Amino acid sequence: MNVLRPRATPAPYYETVKRAISEKIASGVWQPHDRIPSEAALVTQYGYSRMTINRALRELTDEGLLVRLQGVGTFVAEPKGQSALFEIRSIADEITARSHQHRCDVRVLERSPANALQAAALKINEGSDIFHSVMVHFENELPVQIEDRIVNAQVVPDYLAQDYSQTTPHAYLSLIAPLTEGEHIVEAVRASAEESALLTINETEPCLLIRRTTWSATQIVSHARLLFPGSRYRLQGHFSS
């Protein structure tokens, strides 16, 4: 007995165009930043209406494969990672990479019970032991960062015993509890009077604040508040696909 199967519905014309363009990008025929043919040229090439071509390009743009610049043309987009994070580097490494001199002034290095906000940041019980450090990082004797950090004492029990004139919290934590996940929250803020004095800036000068949380496996290792004078720091991200 022959069973009649419903005939497959042909793909819409705009999907055909999308697939053809996507294949050219995936195969490398069209490289990132290449300008692709105009709508009029694609109408001639594929034999579909301008409305069909326009929809295909619009959807590919929404999906991140293309970039359309009004009055200029349509270009292949730079590929982006699905879960790209800013690369987390030590401030000392950044300064050394510029062939400049790094110095760290340790202002606070203590054990204390976690208050409600600190406990929430580290996902631990309020009152649990934590380590708290405040350091000022200098580049060629100019203060460029205040690092205010809380650390999970259960994960890194020897945090207070380190000489942070010879290493940095980032370097030590990366060694003891290797980073597996990180989160950055970036804000433009004004420093407090005390912070302005530590950074030797005017209280009206804008600053860049990065709130950084890092995990090792499933545990939060530390939460840091990194404050930079806006005139002395540039935020640079490194991404991979």
PDB file of C-alpha atoms in Angstrom:
ATOM      1  CA  MET A   1       0.000   0.000   0.000  1.00  0.00           C
ATOM      2  CA  ASN A   2       1.428   3.305  -1.027  1.00  0.00           C
ATOM      3  CA  VAL A   3       1.253   6.070   1.574  1.00  0.00           C
ATOM      4  CA  LEU A   4       0.891   9.542   0.179  1.00  0.00           C
ATOM      5  CA  ARG A   5       3.128  12.022   1.969  1.00  0.00           C
ATOM      6  CA  PRO A   6       2.418  15.732   1.847  1.00  0.00           C
ATOM      7  CA  ARG A   7       4.653  17.569  -0.577  1.00  0.00           C
ATOM      8  CA  ALA A   8       7.283  19.703   1.182  1.00  0.00           C
ATOM      9  CA  THR A   9       6.509  23.406   1.056  1.00  0.00           C
ATOM     10  CA  PRO A  10       9.258  25.252  -0.825  1.00  0.00           C
ATOM     11  CA  ALA A  11      11.250  27.729   1.231  1.00  0.00           C
ATOM     12  CA  PRO A  12      10.254  31.378   0.838  1.00  0.00           C
ATOM     13  CA  TYR A  13      12.361  33.250  -1.694  1.00  0.00           C
ATOM     14  CA  TYR A  14      13.960  35.479   0.953  1.00  0.00           C
ATOM     15  CA  GLU A  15      15.113  32.367   2.855  1.00  0.00           C
ATOM     16  CA  THR A  16      16.752  31.096  -0.328  1.00  0.00           C
ATOM     17  CA  VAL A  17      18.641  34.391  -0.644  1.00  0.00           C
ATOM     18  CA  LYS A  18      19.603  34.332   3.050  1.00  0.00           C
ATOM     19  CA  ARG A  19      20.953  30.813   2.729  1.00  0.00           C
ATOM     20  CA  ALA A  20      22.982  31.682  -0.386  1.00  0.00           C
ATOM     21  CA  ILE A  21      24.554  34.753   1.268  1.00  0.00           C
ATOM     22  CA  SER A  22      25.223  32.869   4.523  1.00  0.00           C
ATOM     23  CA  GLU A  23      26.994  30.102   2.607  1.00  0.00           C
ATOM     24  CA  LYS A  24      29.261  32.633   0.874  1.00  0.00           C
ATOM     25  CA  ILE A  25      30.192  34.110   4.238  1.00  0.00           C
ATOM     26  CA  ALA A  26      30.722  30.710   5.895  1.00  0.00           C
ATOM     27  CA  SER A  27      32.880  29.463   3.000  1.00  0.00           C
ATOM     28  CA  GLY A  28      35.051  32.573   3.039  1.00  0.00           C
ATOM     29  CA  VAL A  29      34.015  33.837  -0.393  1.00  0.00           C
ATOM     30  CA  TRP A  30      32.957  37.014   1.409  1.00  0.00           C
ATOM     31  CA  GLN A  31      35.281  37.957   4.287  1.00  0.00           C
ATOM     32  CA  PRO A  32      34.575  40.183   7.314  1.00  0.00           C
ATOM     33  CA  HIS A  33      34.404  43.863   6.271  1.00  0.00           C
ATOM     34  CA  ASP A  34      33.883  42.950   2.578  1.00  0.00           C
ATOM     35  CA  ARG A  35      31.233  45.013   0.861  1.00  0.00           C
ATOM     36  CA  ILE A  36      28.621  42.748  -0.709  1.00  0.00           C
ATOM     37  CA  PRO A  37      26.732  43.534  -3.955  1.00  0.00           C
ATOM     38  CA  SER A  38      24.024  46.187  -3.852  1.00  0.00           C
ATOM     39  CA  GLU A  39      20.317  45.350  -3.626  1.00  0.00           C
ATOM     40  CA  ALA A  40      19.943  46.115  -7.330  1.00  0.00           C
ATOM     41  CA  ALA A  41      22.815  43.777  -8.195  1.00  0.00           C
ATOM     42  CA  LEU A  42      21.337  41.009  -6.024  1.00  0.00           C
ATOM     43  CA  VAL A  43      17.933  41.471  -7.700  1.00  0.00           C
ATOM     44  CA  THR A  44      19.617  40.892 -11.052  1.00  0.00           C
ATOM     45  CA  GLN A  45      21.687  37.965  -9.736  1.00  0.00           C
ATOM     46  CA  TYR A  46      18.867  36.020  -8.071  1.00  0.00           C
ATOM     47  CA  GLY A  47      15.911  37.198 -10.149  1.00  0.00           C
ATOM     48  CA  TYR A  48      13.731  38.035  -7.130  1.00  0.00           C
ATOM     49  CA  SER A  49      11.962  41.272  -6.279  1.00  0.00           C
ATOM     50  CA  ARG A  50      13.707  44.095  -4.470  1.00  0.00           C
ATOM     51  CA  MET A  51      11.343  43.556  -1.519  1.00  0.00           C
ATOM     52  CA  THR A  52      12.537  39.949  -1.226  1.00  0.00           C
ATOM     53  CA  ILE A  53      16.207  40.939  -1.357  1.00  0.00           C
ATOM     54  CA  ASN A  54      15.645  43.729   1.161  1.00  0.00           C
ATOM     55  CA  ARG A  55      14.000  41.345   3.639  1.00  0.00           C
ATOM     56  CA  ALA A  56      16.843  38.838   3.307  1.00  0.00           C
ATOM     57  CA  LEU A  57      19.458  41.542   3.988  1.00  0.00           C
ATOM     58  CA  ARG A  58      17.451  43.006   6.843  1.00  0.00           C
ATOM     59  CA  GLU A  59      17.125  39.663   8.617  1.00  0.00           C
ATOM     60  CA  LEU A  60      20.802  38.810   8.113  1.00  0.00           C
ATOM     61  CA  THR A  61      21.639  42.196   9.640  1.00  0.00           C
ATOM     62  CA  ASP A  62      19.380  41.498  12.625  1.00  0.00           C
ATOM     63  CA  GLU A  63      21.136  38.123  13.040  1.00  0.00           C
ATOM     64  CA  GLY A  64      24.550  39.808  13.114  1.00  0.00           C
ATOM     65  CA  LEU A  65      25.959  38.469   9.837  1.00  0.00           C
ATOM     66  CA  LEU A  66      25.796  41.790   7.996  1.00  0.00           C
ATOM     67  CA  VAL A  67      26.231  45.470   8.783  1.00  0.00           C
ATOM     68  CA  ARG A  68      24.264  48.012   6.731  1.00  0.00           C
ATOM     69  CA  LEU A  69      25.446  51.624   6.521  1.00  0.00           C
ATOM     70  CA  GLN A  70      22.945  54.075   5.097  1.00  0.00           C
ATOM     71  CA  GLY A  71      24.204  55.573   1.865  1.00  0.00           C
ATOM     72  CA  VAL A  72      27.399  53.486   1.943  1.00  0.00           C
ATOM     73  CA  GLY A  73      26.468  49.832   1.473  1.00  0.00           C
ATOM     74  CA  THR A  74      26.178  46.454   3.171  1.00  0.00           C
ATOM     75  CA  PHE A  75      29.218  44.725   4.654  1.00  0.00           C
ATOM     76  CA  VAL A  76      30.066  41.342   6.179  1.00  0.00           C
ATOM     77  CA  ALA A  77      30.117  41.735   9.955  1.00  0.00           C
ATOM     78  CA  GLU A  78      33.048  40.848  12.182  1.00  0.00           C
ATOM     79  CA  PRO A  79      32.206  37.480  13.806  1.00  0.00           C
ATOM     80  CA  LYS A  80      31.485  37.664  17.556  1.00  0.00           C
ATOM     81  CA  GLY A  81      31.810  34.991  20.212  1.00  0.00           C
ATOM     82  CA  GLN A  82      28.672  33.609  21.754  1.00  0.00           C
ATOM     83  CA  SER A  83      29.821  34.321  25.316  1.00  0.00           C
ATOM     84  CA  ALA A  84      32.703  36.731  24.971  1.00  0.00           C
ATOM     85  CA  LEU A  85      34.121  38.256  28.174  1.00  0.00           C
ATOM     86  CA  PHE A  86      36.578  41.051  28.656  1.00  0.00           C
ATOM     87  CA  GLU A  87      39.976  39.528  29.131  1.00  0.00           C
ATOM     88  CA  ILE A  88      40.865  39.747  32.829  1.00  0.00           C
ATOM     89  CA  ARG A  89      44.449  40.895  33.332  1.00  0.00           C
ATOM     90  CA  SER A  90      46.466  42.091  36.284  1.00  0.00           C
ATOM     91  CA  ILE A  91      46.950  45.871  36.470  1.00  0.00           C
ATOM     92  CA  ALA A  92      50.650  45.148  37.042  1.00  0.00           C
ATOM     93  CA  ASP A  93      50.830  43.169  33.792  1.00  0.00           C
ATOM     94  CA  GLU A  94      49.118  45.991  31.895  1.00  0.00           C
ATOM     95  CA  ILE A  95      51.591  48.530  33.243  1.00  0.00           C
ATOM     96  CA  THR A  96      54.612  46.300  32.628  1.00  0.00           C
ATOM     97  CA  ALA A  97      53.437  45.675  29.056  1.00  0.00           C
ATOM     98  CA  ARG A  98      53.774  49.432  28.485  1.00  0.00           C
ATOM     99  CA  SER A  99      57.394  49.227  29.783  1.00  0.00           C
ATOM    100  CA  HIS A 100      56.367  51.326  32.781  1.00  0.00           C
ATOM    101  CA  GLN A 101      57.013  50.840  36.490  1.00  0.00           C
ATOM    102  CA  HIS A 102      54.306  49.373  38.745  1.00  0.00           C
ATOM    103  CA  ARG A 103      54.045  49.865  42.490  1.00  0.00           C
ATOM    104  CA  CYS A 104      51.338  48.838  44.951  1.00  0.00           C
ATOM    105  CA  ASP A 105      50.500  50.644  48.205  1.00  0.00           C
ATOM    106  CA  VAL A 106      48.529  48.338  50.540  1.00  0.00           C
ATOM    107  CA  ARG A 107      46.091  50.444  52.598  1.00  0.00           C
ATOM    108  CA  VAL A 108      43.908  47.703  54.148  1.00  0.00           C
ATOM    109  CA  LEU A 109      44.526  43.958  54.561  1.00  0.00           C
ATOM    110  CA  GLU A 110      42.220  42.387  57.125  1.00  0.00           C
ATOM    111  CA  ARG A 111      39.853  39.616  58.145  1.00  0.00           C
ATOM    112  CA  SER A 112      36.296  40.667  58.957  1.00  0.00           C
ATOM    113  CA  PRO A 113      32.752  39.280  59.190  1.00  0.00           C
ATOM    114  CA  ALA A 114      30.746  39.763  55.977  1.00  0.00           C
ATOM    115  CA  ASN A 115      28.010  42.364  56.149  1.00  0.00           C
ATOM    116  CA  ALA A 116      24.783  41.872  54.193  1.00  0.00           C
ATOM    117  CA  LEU A 117      26.079  43.445  50.956  1.00  0.00           C
ATOM    118  CA  GLN A 118      29.400  41.583  51.073  1.00  0.00           C
ATOM    119  CA  ALA A 119      27.666  38.281  51.797  1.00  0.00           C
ATOM    120  CA  ALA A 120      25.340  38.812  48.834  1.00  0.00           C
ATOM    121  CA  ALA A 121      28.267  39.620  46.542  1.00  0.00           C
ATOM    122  CA  LEU A 122      30.121  36.426  47.510  1.00  0.00           C
ATOM    123  CA  LYS A 123      26.979  34.275  47.883  1.00  0.00           C
ATOM    124  CA  ILE A 124      27.866  33.321  51.462  1.00  0.00           C
ATOM    125  CA  ASN A 125      26.117  33.656  54.820  1.00  0.00           C
ATOM    126  CA  GLU A 126      26.128  37.034  56.524  1.00  0.00           C
ATOM    127  CA  GLY A 127      28.713  37.043  59.325  1.00  0.00           C
ATOM    128  CA  SER A 128      31.009  34.531  57.574  1.00  0.00           C
ATOM    129  CA  ASP A 129      34.724  35.343  57.611  1.00  0.00           C
ATOM    130  CA  ILE A 130      35.983  37.211  54.572  1.00  0.00           C
ATOM    131  CA  PHE A 131      39.242  38.928  53.672  1.00  0.00           C
ATOM    132  CA  HIS A 132      39.172  42.604  52.734  1.00  0.00           C
ATOM    133  CA  SER A 133      41.941  44.482  50.970  1.00  0.00           C
ATOM    134  CA  VAL A 134      42.305  48.028  49.659  1.00  0.00           C
ATOM    135  CA  MET A 135      45.299  48.844  47.477  1.00  0.00           C
ATOM    136  CA  VAL A 136      46.407  51.765  45.335  1.00  0.00           C
ATOM    137  CA  HIS A 137      48.263  50.844  42.148  1.00  0.00           C
ATOM    138  CA  PHE A 138      50.788  53.299  40.713  1.00  0.00           C
ATOM    139  CA  GLU A 139      52.165  53.642  37.193  1.00  0.00           C
ATOM    140  CA  ASN A 140      55.483  55.512  37.173  1.00  0.00           C
ATOM    141  CA  GLU A 141      54.510  56.861  40.638  1.00  0.00           C
ATOM    142  CA  LEU A 142      51.155  58.169  39.379  1.00  0.00           C
ATOM    143  CA  PRO A 143      48.115  56.531  41.067  1.00  0.00           C
ATOM    144  CA  VAL A 144      45.976  54.850  38.409  1.00  0.00           C
ATOM    145  CA  GLN A 145      43.714  52.426  40.302  1.00  0.00           C
ATOM    146  CA  ILE A 146      42.114  51.856  43.683  1.00  0.00           C
ATOM    147  CA  GLU A 147      41.429  48.145  44.157  1.00  0.00           C
ATOM    148  CA  ASP A 148      38.877  47.437  46.904  1.00  0.00           C
ATOM    149  CA  ARG A 149      38.442  43.655  47.081  1.00  0.00           C
ATOM    150  CA  ILE A 150      36.614  41.122  49.238  1.00  0.00           C
ATOM    151  CA  VAL A 151      37.698  37.473  49.096  1.00  0.00           C
ATOM    152  CA  ASN A 152      35.998  34.229  50.117  1.00  0.00           C
ATOM    153  CA  ALA A 153      38.173  33.076  53.043  1.00  0.00           C
ATOM    154  CA  GLN A 154      37.059  29.447  52.663  1.00  0.00           C
ATOM    155  CA  VAL A 155      38.343  29.298  49.080  1.00  0.00           C
ATOM    156  CA  VAL A 156      41.610  31.229  49.567  1.00  0.00           C
ATOM    157  CA  PRO A 157      42.626  30.792  53.259  1.00  0.00           C
ATOM    158  CA  ASP A 158      46.154  32.273  52.914  1.00  0.00           C
ATOM    159  CA  TYR A 159      45.154  35.508  51.158  1.00  0.00           C
ATOM    160  CA  LEU A 160      46.326  37.742  54.039  1.00  0.00           C
ATOM    161  CA  ALA A 161      49.763  36.117  54.223  1.00  0.00           C
ATOM    162  CA  GLN A 162      50.928  37.278  50.783  1.00  0.00           C
ATOM    163  CA  ASP A 163      53.376  40.105  50.044  1.00  0.00           C
ATOM    164  CA  TYR A 164      51.453  42.301  47.622  1.00  0.00           C
ATOM    165  CA  SER A 165      54.482  44.446  46.927  1.00  0.00           C
ATOM    166  CA  GLN A 166      55.845  41.397  45.076  1.00  0.00           C
ATOM    167  CA  THR A 167      52.641  40.029  43.542  1.00  0.00           C
ATOM    168  CA  THR A 168      49.067  41.203  42.959  1.00  0.00           C
ATOM    169  CA  PRO A 169      45.782  39.822  44.288  1.00  0.00           C
ATOM    170  CA  HIS A 170      44.811  38.912  40.726  1.00  0.00           C
ATOM    171  CA  ALA A 171      48.014  36.918  40.163  1.00  0.00           C
ATOM    172  CA  TYR A 172      47.771  35.112  43.509  1.00  0.00           C
ATOM    173  CA  LEU A 173      44.064  34.291  43.170  1.00  0.00           C
ATOM    174  CA  SER A 174      44.585  33.017  39.622  1.00  0.00           C
ATOM    175  CA  LEU A 175      47.244  30.628  40.951  1.00  0.00           C
ATOM    176  CA  ILE A 176      45.297  29.332  43.969  1.00  0.00           C
ATOM    177  CA  ALA A 177      41.775  29.312  42.512  1.00  0.00           C
ATOM    178  CA  PRO A 178      42.071  29.378  38.701  1.00  0.00           C
ATOM    179  CA  LEU A 179      39.494  31.590  37.046  1.00  0.00           C
ATOM    180  CA  THR A 180      36.697  29.783  35.227  1.00  0.00           C
ATOM    181  CA  GLU A 181      34.157  32.591  34.911  1.00  0.00           C
ATOM    182  CA  GLY A 182      34.062  36.362  35.302  1.00  0.00           C
ATOM    183  CA  GLU A 183      31.623  39.247  35.229  1.00  0.00           C
ATOM    184  CA  HIS A 184      32.286  42.952  34.653  1.00  0.00           C
ATOM    185  CA  ILE A 185      29.910  45.791  35.405  1.00  0.00           C
ATOM    186  CA  VAL A 186      31.228  49.143  34.134  1.00  0.00           C
ATOM    187  CA  GLU A 187      30.024  52.542  35.333  1.00  0.00           C
ATOM    188  CA  ALA A 188      31.045  56.197  35.058  1.00  0.00           C
ATOM    189  CA  VAL A 189      31.156  57.660  38.588  1.00  0.00           C
ATOM    190  CA  ARG A 190      32.648  60.402  40.731  1.00  0.00           C
ATOM    191  CA  ALA A 191      35.134  59.409  43.402  1.00  0.00           C
ATOM    192  CA  SER A 192      34.550  60.145  47.063  1.00  0.00           C
ATOM    193  CA  ALA A 193      36.686  62.768  48.783  1.00  0.00           C
ATOM    194  CA  GLU A 194      38.898  60.019  50.253  1.00  0.00           C
ATOM    195  CA  GLU A 195      39.248  58.258  46.896  1.00  0.00           C
ATOM    196  CA  SER A 196      40.038  61.545  45.128  1.00  0.00           C
ATOM    197  CA  ALA A 197      42.835  62.168  47.633  1.00  0.00           C
ATOM    198  CA  LEU A 198      44.285  58.683  47.078  1.00  0.00           C
ATOM    199  CA  LEU A 199      44.194  59.176  43.289  1.00  0.00           C
ATOM    200  CA  THR A 200      45.396  62.810  43.547  1.00  0.00           C
ATOM    201  CA  ILE A 201      42.525  64.052  41.393  1.00  0.00           C
ATOM    202  CA  ASN A 202      39.920  66.787  41.703  1.00  0.00           C
ATOM    203  CA  GLU A 203      36.611  65.588  43.169  1.00  0.00           C
ATOM    204  CA  THR A 204      34.820  66.744  39.998  1.00  0.00           C
ATOM    205  CA  GLU A 205      36.925  64.535  37.696  1.00  0.00           C
ATOM    206  CA  PRO A 206      34.935  61.609  36.239  1.00  0.00           C
ATOM    207  CA  CYS A 207      36.147  58.110  37.046  1.00  0.00           C
ATOM    208  CA  LEU A 208      35.630  54.684  35.560  1.00  0.00           C
ATOM    209  CA  LEU A 209      34.406  51.995  37.956  1.00  0.00           C
ATOM    210  CA  ILE A 210      34.608  48.290  37.164  1.00  0.00           C
ATOM    211  CA  ARG A 211      32.856  45.871  39.506  1.00  0.00           C
ATOM    212  CA  ARG A 212      34.492  42.498  38.876  1.00  0.00           C
ATOM    213  CA  THR A 213      33.263  39.155  40.201  1.00  0.00           C
ATOM    214  CA  THR A 214      35.288  36.010  39.539  1.00  0.00           C
ATOM    215  CA  TRP A 215      34.441  32.333  39.944  1.00  0.00           C
ATOM    216  CA  SER A 216      36.525  29.186  40.263  1.00  0.00           C
ATOM    217  CA  ALA A 217      34.373  26.208  39.354  1.00  0.00           C
ATOM    218  CA  THR A 218      31.040  26.910  41.073  1.00  0.00           C
ATOM    219  CA  GLN A 219      32.323  29.179  43.860  1.00  0.00           C
ATOM    220  CA  ILE A 220      32.720  32.948  43.804  1.00  0.00           C
ATOM    221  CA  VAL A 221      36.326  33.681  44.734  1.00  0.00           C
ATOM    222  CA  SER A 222      36.285  37.458  44.990  1.00  0.00           C
ATOM    223  CA  HIS A 223      34.410  40.636  44.236  1.00  0.00           C
ATOM    224  CA  ALA A 224      36.483  43.708  43.432  1.00  0.00           C
ATOM    225  CA  ARG A 225      35.654  47.371  43.031  1.00  0.00           C
ATOM    226  CA  LEU A 226      38.274  48.854  40.663  1.00  0.00           C
ATOM    227  CA  LEU A 227      38.285  52.648  40.400  1.00  0.00           C
ATOM    228  CA  PHE A 228      40.290  54.491  37.726  1.00  0.00           C
ATOM    229  CA  PRO A 229      40.658  58.222  37.014  1.00  0.00           C
ATOM    230  CA  GLY A 230      38.917  58.745  33.671  1.00  0.00           C
ATOM    231  CA  SER A 231      41.871  60.683  32.274  1.00  0.00           C
ATOM    232  CA  ARG A 232      44.360  57.895  33.068  1.00  0.00           C
ATOM    233  CA  TYR A 233      42.616  54.752  31.885  1.00  0.00           C
ATOM    234  CA  ARG A 234      41.234  53.301  28.673  1.00  0.00           C
ATOM    235  CA  LEU A 235      38.910  50.308  28.743  1.00  0.00           C
ATOM    236  CA  GLN A 236      40.057  47.779  26.163  1.00  0.00           C
ATOM    237  CA  GLY A 237      38.311  44.487  25.484  1.00  0.00           C
ATOM    238  CA  HIS A 238      39.688  41.322  23.926  1.00  0.00           C
ATOM    239  CA  PHE A 239      37.187  38.988  22.324  1.00  0.00           C
ATOM    240  CA  SER A 240      37.418  35.632  20.606  1.00  0.00           C
ATOM    241  CA  SER A 241      34.967  33.623  18.576  1.00  0.00           C
TER     242      SER A 241
END
